[in-house]
Coordinates of C-alpha atoms in Angstrom, one line a residue:
M1 CA 0.0 0.0 0.0
T2 CA 1.2 3.5 -0.8
H3 CA 0.4 6.1 1.8
A4 CA -0.2 9.8 0.9
P5 CA 2.8 11.7 2.3
A6 CA 2.5 14.8 4.5
N7 CA 5.1 16.9 2.7
K8 CA 3.5 18.9 -0.1
N9 CA 6.3 18.2 -2.6
A10 CA 6.3 14.5 -1.7
W11 CA 2.5 14.5 -2.0
T12 CA 2.6 16.0 -5.5
K13 CA 5.2 13.4 -6.5
H14 CA 3.1 10.6 -5.0
A15 CA -0.1 11.8 -6.8
A16 CA 1.7 12.0 -10.1
A17 CA 3.0 8.5 -9.8
A18 CA -0.4 7.1 -8.7
L19 CA -2.1 8.8 -11.7
A20 CA 0.7 8.2 -14.3
G21 CA -0.8 7.2 -17.7
T22 CA -4.3 8.3 -16.8
G23 CA -4.3 11.9 -18.0
V24 CA -5.6 13.0 -14.6
H25 CA -3.8 15.7 -12.6
A26 CA -4.8 15.6 -8.9
S27 CA -5.9 18.7 -7.0
R28 CA -7.2 16.7 -4.0
P29 CA -6.0 13.7 -2.0
V30 CA -5.2 10.5 -3.9
H31 CA -5.3 7.2 -2.1
S32 CA -3.3 4.6 -4.0
N33 CA -3.3 0.8 -3.5
Q34 CA -5.0 1.0 -0.1
T35 CA -5.7 -2.4 1.6
A36 CA -9.2 -3.6 2.4
P37 CA -9.3 -2.4 6.0
A38 CA -8.2 1.1 4.9
L39 CA -10.7 1.2 2.0
V40 CA -13.6 0.1 4.3
A41 CA -12.6 2.8 6.8
E42 CA -12.6 5.4 4.0
A43 CA -16.0 4.1 2.6
L44 CA -17.5 4.4 6.0
R45 CA -16.0 7.9 6.6
R46 CA -17.6 9.0 3.3
H47 CA -21.0 7.4 4.1
E48 CA -20.8 5.2 0.9
G49 CA -22.5 2.3 2.8
R50 CA -22.6 0.4 6.0
L51 CA -21.4 -2.8 7.6
S52 CA -23.4 -6.0 8.0
V53 CA -23.6 -7.7 11.3
D54 CA -20.7 -9.9 10.2
G55 CA -18.6 -7.1 8.8
A56 CA -19.3 -7.2 5.1
F57 CA -19.6 -3.8 3.4
M58 CA -23.2 -3.2 2.2
V59 CA -23.8 -0.7 -0.6
E60 CA -26.7 0.3 -2.8
T61 CA -26.0 1.2 -6.4
G62 CA -28.9 3.5 -7.1
V63 CA -30.9 3.2 -10.3
H64 CA -28.3 0.9 -11.9
T65 CA -28.4 -2.6 -10.3
G66 CA -27.0 -4.3 -13.4
R67 CA -25.0 -3.5 -16.5
S68 CA -26.2 -0.8 -18.9
V69 CA -25.8 -2.8 -22.1
Q70 CA -27.4 -0.1 -24.3
D71 CA -24.8 2.4 -23.1
K72 CA -21.7 0.5 -24.1
F73 CA -19.5 1.9 -26.9
V74 CA -16.3 0.9 -28.7
V75 CA -14.2 3.6 -30.2
D76 CA -14.1 3.3 -34.0
E77 CA -10.3 3.5 -34.6
P78 CA -8.4 2.6 -37.8
S79 CA -6.4 -0.2 -36.4
V80 CA -9.4 -2.1 -35.0
T81 CA -12.4 -1.2 -37.0
A82 CA -12.2 -4.2 -39.5
D83 CA -12.1 -6.7 -36.7
I84 CA -14.9 -5.4 -34.4
W85 CA -18.2 -7.1 -34.3
W86 CA -20.2 -3.9 -34.7
G87 CA -23.9 -3.8 -33.7
K88 CA -26.0 -3.4 -30.6
V89 CA -23.3 -4.9 -28.4
N90 CA -20.4 -2.9 -29.8
Q91 CA -21.8 0.5 -30.8
P92 CA -19.3 2.7 -32.6
M93 CA -18.1 5.9 -31.1
P94 CA -16.1 8.4 -33.2
V95 CA -12.6 9.1 -32.0
D96 CA -13.3 12.8 -31.6
R97 CA -16.4 12.1 -29.5
F98 CA -14.4 9.8 -27.3
N99 CA -11.6 12.3 -26.9
A100 CA -14.0 15.0 -25.9
L101 CA -15.8 12.7 -23.3
K102 CA -12.4 11.6 -22.0
G103 CA -11.3 15.2 -21.5
R104 CA -14.5 16.0 -19.6
V105 CA -14.2 13.0 -17.3
Q106 CA -10.5 13.7 -16.6
A107 CA -11.3 17.3 -15.7
Y108 CA -14.1 16.1 -13.4
L109 CA -11.8 13.5 -11.7
Q110 CA -9.0 15.9 -11.0
G111 CA -11.4 17.9 -8.8
Q112 CA -12.3 14.8 -6.7
E113 CA -10.8 12.9 -3.9
L114 CA -9.5 9.8 -5.7
F115 CA -8.7 6.1 -5.1
T116 CA -6.4 4.2 -7.4
Q117 CA -5.7 0.5 -7.6
D118 CA -2.9 -1.2 -9.6
L119 CA -4.0 -4.7 -10.4
Y120 CA -3.4 -7.7 -12.8
A121 CA -5.9 -9.4 -15.0
G122 CA -4.7 -12.9 -15.9
A123 CA -3.0 -15.5 -13.6
D124 CA -0.7 -16.6 -16.5
P125 CA 2.2 -14.1 -16.5
E126 CA 2.6 -14.6 -20.3
H127 CA -0.9 -13.3 -20.9
R128 CA -1.3 -10.8 -18.0
V129 CA -2.7 -7.3 -18.4
R130 CA -1.8 -4.6 -16.0
V131 CA -4.8 -2.4 -15.0
R132 CA -4.9 0.9 -13.3
L133 CA -8.3 2.0 -11.9
V134 CA -9.0 5.6 -11.0
T135 CA -12.3 6.0 -9.1
T136 CA -14.1 8.5 -6.8
Q137 CA -15.5 5.8 -4.5
A138 CA -13.6 3.9 -1.9
W139 CA -15.9 0.9 -2.1
N140 CA -15.4 0.6 -5.8
A141 CA -11.7 0.5 -5.2
L142 CA -12.3 -2.3 -2.7
F143 CA -14.4 -4.1 -5.3
A144 CA -11.6 -4.0 -7.9
R145 CA -9.1 -5.0 -5.3
N146 CA -11.2 -8.1 -4.4
M147 CA -12.0 -8.9 -8.1
F148 CA -8.7 -8.6 -9.8
I149 CA -5.2 -10.1 -8.9
R150 CA -3.3 -8.1 -6.4
P151 CA 0.4 -7.7 -7.4
P152 CA 3.1 -8.4 -4.8
E153 CA 4.1 -5.2 -2.9
A154 CA 7.5 -5.3 -4.6
D155 CA 5.9 -5.0 -8.1
L156 CA 4.0 -1.7 -7.3
P157 CA 6.8 0.9 -7.5
A158 CA 7.6 0.0 -11.1
F159 CA 3.9 -0.7 -12.1
E160 CA 3.0 0.7 -15.5
P161 CA -0.5 0.1 -16.7
D162 CA -1.4 -1.6 -20.0
Y163 CA -5.0 -0.4 -19.6
V164 CA -6.5 2.5 -17.6
I165 CA -10.1 2.7 -16.3
L166 CA -11.4 6.2 -15.5
H167 CA -14.3 5.4 -13.2
A168 CA -16.7 8.3 -12.5
P169 CA -19.9 6.8 -11.2
L170 CA -21.5 10.0 -10.3
F171 CA -20.6 11.9 -13.4
Q172 CA -23.6 12.3 -15.8
T173 CA -22.9 12.2 -19.5
D174 CA -25.0 14.5 -21.7
P175 CA -26.5 13.0 -24.9
E176 CA -26.4 16.4 -26.6
V177 CA -22.8 17.2 -25.7
D178 CA -21.3 13.7 -25.7
G179 CA -23.3 12.1 -28.5
V180 CA -24.4 9.2 -26.3
R181 CA -27.8 7.6 -25.4
S182 CA -28.2 8.6 -21.8
S183 CA -26.5 10.0 -18.7
T184 CA -24.6 6.6 -18.4
T185 CA -21.8 5.7 -20.7
I186 CA -19.2 2.9 -20.9
A187 CA -16.7 3.6 -23.7
L188 CA -13.6 1.5 -24.6
S189 CA -10.7 2.5 -26.8
F190 CA -8.4 -0.3 -27.8
E191 CA -5.9 2.1 -29.4
Q192 CA -5.6 4.4 -26.4
K193 CA -6.0 1.4 -24.0
L194 CA -8.5 3.4 -22.0
I195 CA -11.9 2.7 -20.6
V196 CA -14.3 5.5 -19.4
I197 CA -17.2 4.5 -17.1
A198 CA -19.5 7.3 -16.2
G199 CA -23.0 7.5 -14.6
S200 CA -23.3 4.0 -13.1
E201 CA -22.3 2.9 -9.6
Y202 CA -22.9 -0.8 -10.5
A203 CA -19.4 -2.3 -10.0
G204 CA -20.0 -5.1 -12.5
E205 CA -19.1 -2.5 -15.2
V206 CA -15.5 -2.4 -14.0
K207 CA -15.2 -6.1 -14.0
K208 CA -16.7 -6.7 -17.4
S209 CA -14.9 -3.9 -19.1
I210 CA -11.7 -5.7 -18.5
F211 CA -13.3 -9.0 -19.6
A212 CA -14.0 -7.3 -22.9
V213 CA -10.3 -6.3 -23.1
M214 CA -9.2 -9.9 -22.6
N215 CA -11.7 -11.0 -25.2
W216 CA -10.0 -8.6 -27.6
L217 CA -6.3 -9.3 -26.8
L218 CA -6.1 -13.1 -26.3
P219 CA -7.5 -14.7 -29.5
P220 CA -4.6 -13.4 -31.7
K221 CA -2.3 -15.0 -29.1
G222 CA -4.0 -18.4 -29.5
V223 CA -5.8 -18.2 -26.2
M224 CA -9.6 -18.6 -25.9
P225 CA -11.2 -16.2 -23.4
M226 CA -14.2 -17.8 -21.7
H227 CA -17.2 -16.7 -19.6
C228 CA -17.0 -19.8 -17.3
S229 CA -16.0 -21.0 -13.9
A230 CA -13.3 -23.7 -13.4
N231 CA -12.2 -26.1 -10.8
I232 CA -9.6 -28.8 -10.5
G233 CA -9.7 -32.3 -9.0
R234 CA -7.1 -34.1 -6.9
D235 CA -5.6 -35.8 -10.0
G236 CA -5.3 -32.4 -11.8
D237 CA -8.3 -32.8 -14.0
V238 CA -9.8 -29.4 -14.9
A239 CA -13.6 -28.8 -15.4
L240 CA -15.1 -25.8 -17.0
F241 CA -18.6 -24.5 -16.3
F242 CA -20.1 -22.2 -19.0
G243 CA -23.3 -20.4 -18.2
L244 CA -25.1 -17.1 -18.0
S245 CA -26.0 -15.3 -14.8
G246 CA -28.2 -17.4 -12.5
T247 CA -27.4 -20.8 -14.1
G248 CA -25.1 -22.0 -11.3
K249 CA -21.5 -21.3 -12.4
T250 CA -20.4 -20.1 -9.0
T251 CA -22.4 -22.6 -7.0
L252 CA -21.5 -25.7 -8.9
S253 CA -17.8 -24.9 -9.3
S254 CA -17.5 -24.4 -5.5
D255 CA -17.1 -28.1 -4.7
P256 CA -15.6 -29.2 -1.4
E257 CA -14.0 -32.2 -3.2
R258 CA -12.3 -30.0 -5.9
K259 CA -10.3 -26.8 -5.8
L260 CA -11.8 -23.7 -7.3
I261 CA -9.7 -22.0 -10.0
G262 CA -12.1 -19.2 -10.5
D263 CA -15.8 -18.5 -10.7
D264 CA -16.4 -16.5 -13.9
E265 CA -13.6 -15.6 -16.4
H266 CA -10.8 -17.8 -17.8
G267 CA -8.4 -18.3 -20.6
W268 CA -7.7 -21.7 -22.4
G269 CA -4.6 -22.1 -24.5
E270 CA -1.4 -24.2 -24.9
N271 CA -0.4 -23.5 -21.3
G272 CA -3.8 -24.9 -20.1
T273 CA -6.4 -23.0 -18.1
F274 CA -6.0 -19.8 -16.1
N275 CA -8.2 -17.4 -14.2
F276 CA -8.4 -13.8 -15.3
E277 CA -9.5 -12.7 -11.8
G278 CA -8.5 -12.9 -8.1
G279 CA -12.0 -12.8 -6.7
C280 CA -15.6 -14.0 -7.0
Y281 CA -18.8 -12.1 -7.9
A282 CA -21.6 -14.3 -6.8
K283 CA -25.3 -13.7 -7.3
V284 CA -26.8 -14.2 -3.8
I285 CA -30.5 -13.8 -4.1
N286 CA -32.0 -16.6 -2.0
L287 CA -28.5 -17.9 -1.2
S288 CA -28.8 -20.9 1.1
Q289 CA -26.3 -21.6 3.9
E290 CA -27.1 -25.3 3.7
A291 CA -26.8 -25.7 -0.1
E292 CA -24.0 -23.2 -0.6
P293 CA -22.0 -23.0 2.6
E294 CA -18.7 -21.8 1.1
I295 CA -20.3 -18.8 -0.7
W296 CA -22.4 -18.0 2.3
A297 CA -19.4 -17.9 4.6
A298 CA -17.3 -15.9 2.1
S299 CA -20.1 -13.3 1.7
N300 CA -20.5 -12.9 5.5
R301 CA -17.2 -11.6 6.6
F302 CA -15.1 -8.4 6.7
G303 CA -13.6 -7.5 3.3
S304 CA -16.5 -8.7 1.2
V305 CA -18.8 -6.3 -0.6
L306 CA -22.5 -6.8 -0.8
E307 CA -24.3 -4.9 -3.6
N308 CA -28.0 -4.2 -3.1
V309 CA -28.5 -6.8 -0.4
I310 CA -31.2 -5.9 2.1
G311 CA -30.5 -5.8 5.9
D312 CA -32.2 -4.5 9.0
E313 CA -30.9 -1.6 11.1
H314 CA -28.4 -3.9 12.8
G315 CA -27.1 -5.3 9.5
N316 CA -28.8 -8.7 9.7
L317 CA -29.2 -9.8 6.1
D318 CA -32.3 -10.9 4.3
L319 CA -31.0 -12.7 1.2
A320 CA -34.5 -13.5 0.0
D321 CA -35.4 -9.8 -0.3
G322 CA -35.2 -8.7 -3.9
S323 CA -36.9 -5.4 -3.4
L324 CA -33.9 -3.4 -4.8
T325 CA -33.1 -6.0 -7.5
E326 CA -33.0 -9.8 -8.1
N327 CA -29.4 -9.2 -9.1
T328 CA -28.0 -9.0 -5.5
R329 CA -24.3 -9.6 -5.5
S330 CA -21.4 -10.6 -3.2
C331 CA -17.8 -9.8 -4.1
Y332 CA -14.9 -11.4 -2.2
P333 CA -11.3 -12.5 -2.9
V334 CA -10.8 -16.1 -3.9
E335 CA -8.9 -16.8 -0.7
F336 CA -12.2 -16.4 1.2
I337 CA -13.1 -19.8 -0.3
P338 CA -11.4 -22.5 1.7
N339 CA -10.8 -25.0 -1.1
V340 CA -9.2 -22.8 -3.7
N341 CA -6.3 -23.1 -6.1
L342 CA -4.5 -19.8 -5.3
A343 CA -2.2 -20.1 -8.4
G344 CA -5.4 -19.6 -10.5
R345 CA -4.0 -22.1 -13.1
G346 CA -4.7 -25.6 -14.2
G347 CA -4.0 -28.0 -17.1
Q348 CA -6.1 -28.9 -20.1
P349 CA -9.8 -29.3 -19.3
K350 CA -11.1 -32.9 -19.2
N351 CA -14.8 -32.0 -18.9
V352 CA -16.8 -29.0 -20.2
F353 CA -20.2 -28.3 -18.7
M354 CA -22.7 -25.9 -20.4
L355 CA -25.2 -24.8 -17.9
T356 CA -28.7 -23.6 -18.7
C357 CA -31.5 -22.6 -16.3
D358 CA -34.4 -23.9 -18.5
A359 CA -37.4 -22.3 -17.0
F360 CA -39.6 -24.1 -19.6
G361 CA -38.7 -27.3 -17.9
V362 CA -38.2 -29.4 -21.0
L363 CA -34.4 -30.0 -21.1
P364 CA -32.9 -33.0 -19.3
P365 CA -30.8 -32.5 -16.2
I366 CA -27.7 -33.8 -18.0
S367 CA -26.9 -34.7 -21.6
R368 CA -23.7 -35.9 -23.1
L369 CA -22.8 -33.9 -26.3
T370 CA -21.0 -34.8 -29.4
P371 CA -18.3 -32.3 -30.5
A372 CA -20.7 -31.0 -33.1
Q373 CA -23.5 -30.6 -30.6
A374 CA -21.0 -28.9 -28.2
M375 CA -20.2 -26.4 -30.8
Y376 CA -23.9 -25.8 -31.6
H377 CA -24.8 -25.2 -27.9
F378 CA -21.7 -23.1 -27.4
L379 CA -22.8 -20.8 -30.2
S380 CA -26.4 -20.8 -28.9
G381 CA -25.7 -20.0 -25.3
Y382 CA -29.2 -20.8 -24.2
T383 CA -30.9 -20.1 -20.8
A384 CA -34.3 -18.8 -19.8
Q385 CA -35.2 -15.7 -17.8
V386 CA -37.9 -16.3 -15.1
A387 CA -40.9 -14.1 -15.0
G388 CA -40.6 -11.5 -12.2
T389 CA -36.8 -11.3 -12.1
E390 CA -36.5 -8.5 -14.6
K391 CA -38.7 -5.6 -15.6
G392 CA -40.8 -6.1 -18.7
L393 CA -41.1 -9.9 -18.5
G394 CA -44.6 -11.3 -18.6
S395 CA -46.1 -14.3 -16.9
E396 CA -44.2 -16.8 -19.1
P397 CA -40.5 -17.6 -19.1
K398 CA -38.5 -15.9 -21.8
A399 CA -35.8 -17.7 -23.8
A400 CA -32.5 -16.0 -23.8
F401 CA -29.6 -16.8 -26.2
S402 CA -26.1 -15.3 -25.5
T403 CA -23.6 -16.7 -28.1
C404 CA -20.5 -18.2 -26.6
F405 CA -22.3 -17.6 -23.2
A406 CA -20.7 -14.1 -23.5
H407 CA -22.5 -12.1 -26.1
P408 CA -22.3 -8.7 -24.4
F409 CA -18.5 -9.0 -23.9
L410 CA -17.4 -10.1 -27.4
P411 CA -15.6 -7.4 -29.4
R412 CA -14.9 -9.9 -32.2
R413 CA -17.3 -12.0 -34.2
P414 CA -18.7 -15.1 -32.5
E415 CA -17.2 -17.4 -35.1
V416 CA -13.7 -16.4 -33.9
Y417 CA -14.4 -17.8 -30.4
G418 CA -16.5 -20.7 -31.7
Q419 CA -13.7 -21.9 -34.0
M420 CA -11.2 -21.7 -31.1
F421 CA -13.6 -23.7 -28.9
A422 CA -14.0 -26.4 -31.6
D423 CA -10.3 -26.6 -32.2
L424 CA -9.4 -26.9 -28.5
I425 CA -12.1 -29.6 -27.9
A426 CA -10.8 -31.6 -30.8
K427 CA -7.1 -31.2 -29.8
H428 CA -7.5 -32.1 -26.1
G429 CA -10.5 -34.4 -26.2
A430 CA -12.6 -32.8 -23.5
T431 CA -16.0 -34.5 -22.8
C432 CA -18.9 -32.0 -23.2
W433 CA -22.1 -32.0 -21.3
L434 CA -25.3 -29.9 -21.3
V435 CA -26.7 -29.4 -17.8
N436 CA -30.2 -28.0 -16.9
T437 CA -30.2 -26.3 -13.5
G438 CA -33.7 -25.0 -14.2
W439 CA -37.1 -26.6 -13.9
S440 CA -38.4 -30.2 -13.9
G441 CA -42.0 -31.6 -14.0
G442 CA -43.4 -28.5 -15.6
Q443 CA -42.3 -25.0 -16.6
F444 CA -41.9 -22.1 -14.1
G445 CA -45.0 -21.8 -12.0
V446 CA -46.0 -25.4 -12.4
G447 CA -42.9 -27.6 -11.9
K448 CA -40.1 -27.4 -9.4
R449 CA -36.5 -26.2 -9.6
M450 CA -34.1 -29.0 -10.2
A451 CA -32.8 -30.3 -6.9
I452 CA -29.3 -29.2 -6.4
K453 CA -28.4 -32.6 -4.8
H454 CA -29.4 -34.2 -8.1
T455 CA -27.3 -31.8 -10.2
R456 CA -24.3 -32.3 -7.9
A457 CA -24.6 -36.1 -8.1
L458 CA -24.8 -36.0 -11.9
L459 CA -21.8 -33.7 -12.1
R460 CA -19.8 -36.0 -9.8
G461 CA -20.6 -38.9 -12.1
A462 CA -19.4 -37.0 -15.1
L463 CA -16.3 -35.9 -13.3
D464 CA -15.3 -39.3 -12.0
G465 CA -16.1 -41.0 -15.3
S466 CA -18.8 -43.3 -14.0
L467 CA -21.5 -41.5 -15.9
T468 CA -19.8 -42.1 -19.2
K469 CA -19.9 -45.9 -18.6
M470 CA -23.7 -45.9 -18.2
E471 CA -26.3 -46.7 -20.9
F472 CA -27.6 -43.6 -22.8
R473 CA -30.5 -43.1 -25.1
K474 CA -31.4 -40.3 -27.6
E475 CA -34.4 -38.3 -26.5
P476 CA -36.6 -37.4 -29.5
F477 CA -37.2 -33.7 -29.2
F478 CA -33.7 -32.1 -28.9
G479 CA -31.6 -35.1 -30.0
L480 CA -29.7 -35.2 -26.7
A481 CA -28.1 -38.4 -25.3
I482 CA -29.4 -38.9 -21.7
P483 CA -28.6 -41.6 -19.2
L484 CA -31.2 -44.3 -18.7
H485 CA -30.5 -44.9 -15.0
V486 CA -28.3 -43.2 -12.4
S487 CA -28.2 -44.5 -8.9
G488 CA -30.0 -42.3 -6.4
I489 CA -31.8 -40.3 -9.0
P490 CA -35.4 -41.1 -10.1
D491 CA -35.7 -42.2 -13.7
E492 CA -38.4 -39.6 -14.4
V493 CA -36.0 -36.8 -13.4
L494 CA -33.5 -38.0 -16.0
D495 CA -36.2 -37.9 -18.7
P496 CA -37.9 -34.5 -18.6
R497 CA -41.0 -35.7 -20.5
Q498 CA -41.7 -38.4 -17.9
S499 CA -41.5 -35.8 -15.1
W500 CA -44.5 -33.9 -16.6
A501 CA -48.0 -35.0 -15.5
D502 CA -49.3 -33.3 -18.7
K503 CA -47.4 -35.1 -21.5
A504 CA -49.2 -33.1 -24.2
G505 CA -48.2 -29.9 -22.5
Y506 CA -44.6 -31.0 -22.5
D507 CA -44.8 -31.7 -26.2
R508 CA -46.2 -28.3 -26.9
V509 CA -43.7 -26.4 -24.8
A510 CA -40.8 -28.4 -26.2
K511 CA -41.8 -27.6 -29.7
Q512 CA -42.1 -23.9 -28.9
L513 CA -38.5 -23.9 -27.5
I514 CA -37.2 -25.8 -30.5
G515 CA -38.6 -23.0 -32.7
R516 CA -36.7 -20.4 -30.6
F517 CA -33.5 -22.4 -31.1
E518 CA -34.0 -22.5 -34.8
E519 CA -34.7 -18.8 -35.0
N520 CA -31.6 -18.0 -33.0
F521 CA -29.3 -20.3 -34.9
A522 CA -30.2 -18.8 -38.3
A523 CA -27.8 -15.9 -37.5
Y524 CA -24.8 -18.2 -37.2
E525 CA -25.7 -21.2 -39.5
A526 CA -23.9 -19.9 -42.6
G527 CA -20.6 -19.7 -40.8
V528 CA -20.4 -23.2 -39.3
A529 CA -19.3 -26.6 -40.6
D530 CA -21.8 -29.1 -42.0
D531 CA -21.5 -31.4 -38.9
V532 CA -22.6 -28.5 -36.7
K533 CA -25.5 -27.7 -39.0
A534 CA -26.5 -31.4 -38.8
A535 CA -26.4 -31.3 -35.0
A536 CA -28.6 -28.2 -34.8
I537 CA -32.0 -28.6 -32.9
R538 CA -34.8 -28.5 -35.5
A539 CA -38.5 -29.1 -35.5
A540 CA -39.5 -32.6 -36.9
A541 CA -40.4 -32.5 -40.5

C-alpha cells in the first residue's frame, strides 16, 4: 500500500505516480493501493455504505443494479475497425467524441478525492494485463481489489498500466454534448487502451470492461477467453462451467472435493487454463447456507462487498429480499473460499459443462454432447429468464440466447471464439455436457426447480467418469443423449417428459422452445461446418 505523504512536494510526486498514464492531474488527495481495511474505513467515513452484522460492506448502487448494455460503446479506430463485431453490443463511437468525453471526465476527476488501484488481469504471466483503476469511490476500489489479482508489494513501485479505467460513477454524461444515449456511458478505446465508465455505480461495469479487453487481446495469441468458472480435481483434472447469470456457475464450481480455480472468467490455450481474476462475484438472491455454505461464509465476513443486499438496522441480512433487485451480489477475494487453487491455473480441461437454467422445464438435467453438438450449444448459449426477475417480463418464461455464453462481452465476431472452442475440444479431447439447472416436472409456475443434490450427483458422475460408462439413449425432441439410469436419481428426473404429468403440455412447450433455437441459430448457420448444422436442434419434418 502507498500512503499519501504529509510533505507537499512529496504529496505531488506521490499523486503524479499514482495517476501516471491516466491523463488526470490531482488537486485533491489520492489514495493509492490501499488495503481492504483502509478502504472500508474510507468508505464508512464517506458514508458510501454500512457494515453487515458480520462485517461485510453493504452498498446500494442506485438506479443501476445491473450492466447498462445499451450504453456501451467501442471507439471506431483505424487499427481495429475491421475486426470489431459492430452492432448493438459494440456500438461505434467516433474518435473525436471519445476524446471530448475523456477530457470532460478527466477534468471532473481531478477535482475529486481519488482512489487508485494497480492490479493484474490474468493469472498466467505470459498473458497478463496490468490495469490501473481511478475511481471516486472507496468501495469501488475495494471491489476492484477483491475482483482482480493483487500484485506483490514489490511490483508496485515500477507498475506501468497496460489499460486504464477512468471510473466516474456520479458523473452524468450528456447525450447532446457527448453524442451518447443517456446519462450513463461505458466507452472502450483499444488504441488508447483506456476505458471510461460514467454515470453508473454498479461495480460489474468495472469487472466486465476488462473481460471485454481480454476477449480482444487473447484470440490473436492463441488463447480462448471464456465466460466460465473452473475447478480442478485431486488428480489435476480441470472442469469448465459455462453459463449465464443465475445458471449456477459459481455454485457448482464451489465443490468441497475440488479446488476452485475461478468463478467467472478464464483463458484456455497451450499452457492450459488460467483465471483472469482474483475474486468471485456471486449472485446471492436466495443464497442458502445449507446448499452453498462456502459462498455463504465468504459473503458474510469483513472485506466482502454486498451490492443491493437488504439488511435491517443492525445489519442482519435478508438474502431472500429482492426489493432493490433480483441481481443482488457478493464480491470477495478467492482466498475467502477455503478450497481454492491460489495459483489460478490448471492444465487442459477434461470436462466441459454448459449450464442452462431452463425455466420451460423441457431439457434433461444432464446430456452428453458430441463435439458438433457442443459447438452448436456453445454458439447458442441458451438459458431462460424467469418471470418477475426482470422488468418487462410477462407471466411466461423468456428464452435468452447469448452466443458463446458471453454475447455482451465479445468485441470480435462469435465465429472467432466458436472456432477456437471447436479446435481446443478436438485437440485435447474434452468431454462436453449440457446441464439443466432450471425446472423439472413443468415450466416455471408449475414444476419445481431442479434439486441441487441431483445436479451435484450427476456432475460427480461426469467428473469421476462413472456416468460415461452408463447406458444412454437419444431423446426425441432435442436429439440429446441422456442416461437411462443413475443410482440415487429417479428415472423420471433424467427424462424430462416423464416428469411432466401433462405429456401433451410437455410436447407443446418443447416444440415452442425448438422453434426459438431454430430462429436464433439462423444468424450463425452460414458460418459453421456441416456437422454442426446437422447437430442443430430442429423441428420434426
